[in-house]
Coordinates of C-alpha atoms in Angstrom, one line a residue:
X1 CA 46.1 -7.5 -53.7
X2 CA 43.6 -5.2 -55.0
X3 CA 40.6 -4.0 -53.5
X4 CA 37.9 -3.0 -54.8
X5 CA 36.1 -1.9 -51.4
X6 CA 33.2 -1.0 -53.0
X7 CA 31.7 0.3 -49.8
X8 CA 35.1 2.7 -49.4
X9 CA 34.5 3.5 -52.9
X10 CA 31.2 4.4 -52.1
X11 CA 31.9 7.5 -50.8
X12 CA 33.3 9.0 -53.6
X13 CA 33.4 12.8 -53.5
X14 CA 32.2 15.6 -55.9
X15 CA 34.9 17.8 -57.8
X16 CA 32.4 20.3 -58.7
X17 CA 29.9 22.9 -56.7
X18 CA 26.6 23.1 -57.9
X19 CA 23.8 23.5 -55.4
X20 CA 22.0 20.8 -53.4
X21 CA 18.5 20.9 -52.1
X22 CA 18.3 18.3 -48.8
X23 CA 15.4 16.4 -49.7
X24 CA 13.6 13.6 -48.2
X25 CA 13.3 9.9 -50.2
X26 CA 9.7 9.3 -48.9
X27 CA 9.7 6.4 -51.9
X28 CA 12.8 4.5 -50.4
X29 CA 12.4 5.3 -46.7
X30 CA 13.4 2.7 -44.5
X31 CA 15.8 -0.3 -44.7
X32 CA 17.6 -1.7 -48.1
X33 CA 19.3 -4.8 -48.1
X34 CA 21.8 -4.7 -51.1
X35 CA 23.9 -6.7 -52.9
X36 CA 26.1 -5.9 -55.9
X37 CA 24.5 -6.7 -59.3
X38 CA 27.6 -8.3 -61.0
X39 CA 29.9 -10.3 -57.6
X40 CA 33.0 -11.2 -58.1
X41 CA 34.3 -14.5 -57.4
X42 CA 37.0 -13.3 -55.0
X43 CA 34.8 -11.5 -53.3
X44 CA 31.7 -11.4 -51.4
X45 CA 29.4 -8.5 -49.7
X46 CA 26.5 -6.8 -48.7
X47 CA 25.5 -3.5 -47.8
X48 CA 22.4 -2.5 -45.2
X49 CA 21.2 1.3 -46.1
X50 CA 18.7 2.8 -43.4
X51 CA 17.0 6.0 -44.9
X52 CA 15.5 8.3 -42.4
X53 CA 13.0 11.3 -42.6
X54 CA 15.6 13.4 -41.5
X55 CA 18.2 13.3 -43.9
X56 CA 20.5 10.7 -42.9
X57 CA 21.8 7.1 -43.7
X58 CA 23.3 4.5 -41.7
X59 CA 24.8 2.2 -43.3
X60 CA 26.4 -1.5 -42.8
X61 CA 28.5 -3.1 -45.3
X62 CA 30.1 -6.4 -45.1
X63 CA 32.8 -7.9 -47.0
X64 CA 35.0 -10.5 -47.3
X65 CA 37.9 -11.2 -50.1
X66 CA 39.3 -14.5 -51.0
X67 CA 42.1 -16.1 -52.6
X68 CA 42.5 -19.8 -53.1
X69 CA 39.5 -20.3 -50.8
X70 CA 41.6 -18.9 -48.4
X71 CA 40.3 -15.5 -46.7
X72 CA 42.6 -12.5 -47.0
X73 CA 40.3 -9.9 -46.2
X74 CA 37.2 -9.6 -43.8
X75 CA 35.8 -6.3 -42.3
X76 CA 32.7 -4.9 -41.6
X77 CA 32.6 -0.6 -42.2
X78 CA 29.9 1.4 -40.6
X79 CA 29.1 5.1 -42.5
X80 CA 26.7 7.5 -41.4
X81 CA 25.6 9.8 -44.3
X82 CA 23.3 12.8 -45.2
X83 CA 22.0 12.8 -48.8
X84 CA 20.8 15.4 -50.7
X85 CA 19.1 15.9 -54.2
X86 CA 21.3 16.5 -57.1
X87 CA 18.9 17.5 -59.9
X88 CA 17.7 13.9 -60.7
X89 CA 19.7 12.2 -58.6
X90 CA 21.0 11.7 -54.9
X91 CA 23.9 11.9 -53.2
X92 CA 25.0 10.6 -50.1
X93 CA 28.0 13.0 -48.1
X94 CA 30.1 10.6 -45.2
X95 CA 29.6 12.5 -41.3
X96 CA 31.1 9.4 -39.7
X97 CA 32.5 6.7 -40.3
X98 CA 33.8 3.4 -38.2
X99 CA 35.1 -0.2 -39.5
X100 CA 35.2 -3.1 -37.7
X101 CA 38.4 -5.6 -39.4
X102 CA 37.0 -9.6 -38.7
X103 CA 40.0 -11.0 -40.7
X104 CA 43.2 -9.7 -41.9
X105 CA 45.9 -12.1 -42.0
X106 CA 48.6 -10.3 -44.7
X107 CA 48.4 -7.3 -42.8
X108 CA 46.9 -4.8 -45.1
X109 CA 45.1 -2.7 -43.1
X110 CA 42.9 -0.8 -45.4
X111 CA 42.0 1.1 -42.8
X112 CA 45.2 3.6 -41.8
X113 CA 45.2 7.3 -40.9
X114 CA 45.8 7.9 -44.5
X115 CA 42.8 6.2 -45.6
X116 CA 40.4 7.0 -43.4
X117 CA 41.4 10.6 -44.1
X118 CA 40.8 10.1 -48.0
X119 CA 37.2 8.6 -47.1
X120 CA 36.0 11.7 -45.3
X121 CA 36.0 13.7 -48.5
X122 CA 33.9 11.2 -50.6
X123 CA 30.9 11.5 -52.4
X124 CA 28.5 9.4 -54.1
X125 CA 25.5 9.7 -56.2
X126 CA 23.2 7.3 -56.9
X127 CA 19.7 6.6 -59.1
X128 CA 17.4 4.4 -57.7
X129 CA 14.9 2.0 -59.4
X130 CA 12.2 1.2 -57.5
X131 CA 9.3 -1.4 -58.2
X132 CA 7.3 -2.6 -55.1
X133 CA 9.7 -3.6 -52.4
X134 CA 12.8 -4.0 -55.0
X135 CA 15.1 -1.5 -56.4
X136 CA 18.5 -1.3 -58.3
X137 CA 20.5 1.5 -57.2
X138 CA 22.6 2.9 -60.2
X139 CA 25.7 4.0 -58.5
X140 CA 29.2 6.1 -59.4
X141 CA 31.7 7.8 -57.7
X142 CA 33.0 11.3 -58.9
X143 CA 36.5 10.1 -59.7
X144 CA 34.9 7.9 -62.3
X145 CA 31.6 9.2 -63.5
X146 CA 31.2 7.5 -66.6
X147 CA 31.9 3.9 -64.1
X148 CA 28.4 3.1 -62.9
X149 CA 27.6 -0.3 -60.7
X150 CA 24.5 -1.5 -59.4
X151 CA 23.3 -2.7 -56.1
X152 CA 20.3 -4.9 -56.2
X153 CA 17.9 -4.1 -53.2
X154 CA 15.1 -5.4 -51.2
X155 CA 13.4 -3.4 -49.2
X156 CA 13.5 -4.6 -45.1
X157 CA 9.7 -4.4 -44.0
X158 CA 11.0 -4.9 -40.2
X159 CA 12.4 -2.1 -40.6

């Protein structure tokens, strides 16, 4: 089965140096509730981004692949960030990360040593889109650059 685990994904790390600036994202402060732009029918998720004045990001992602109607993989992963400018862009760097695995019936545990190891050195920039309390977040990893997806957001006024 292949997983796209977009939110594993999602902290994709950078290959090259370059300096970054910690910066604050006054403009999309608070809570995002996002969804990807294009789902797939084997799959369905959402992602909560919480943007503090510090520097940080908590994040919540939820998602759940299916086959034949039939669920083959449920988990919810919890990743703190900090994010930092990158000339025009951001990029979010994982501190922690925890998961939570609702359903897993074939076994696949996405989540070994081996994999959570390869999450700790991801990276991911993203571009976001803002227009009143909605924003597309242009998104790509550093292993794929040229790959972008896009999460549509609302921002959470109960934030």
């Amino acid at each position: 089965m292949r997983l796209r685990m977009s939110g594993l994904l999602m902290l994709a790390g950078i290959l090259g140096s370059g300096s970054a600036v910690a910066s604050p994202l006054p403009v999309i402060a608070g809570k995002w509730q996002c969804t990807p732009q294009h789902e797939r029918p084997d799959e369905q998720s959402w992602v909560t981004y919480d943007f503090k004045p510090d520097g940080t990001v908590k994040s919540q992602e939820w998602v759940r692949y299916e086959k034949q109607e039939q669920t083959q993989l449920e988990y919810q992963l919890f990743v703190d960030y900090r994010y930092v400018a990158k000339e025009s862009d951001y990029m979010l760097t994982p501190v922690k990360l925890s998961r939570e695995i609702i359903q897993d019936p074939n076994h696949a545990d996405p989540f070994d040593y081996a994999a959570r190891r390869d999450l700790t050195g991801y990276r991911i920039f993203f571009k976001p889109t803002l227009k009143d309390d909605q924003a597309i977040f242009d998104m790509w990893y550093h292993i794929t650059p040229e790959k972008h997806f896009f999460m549509q957001c609302r921002h959470d006024s109960v934030a």
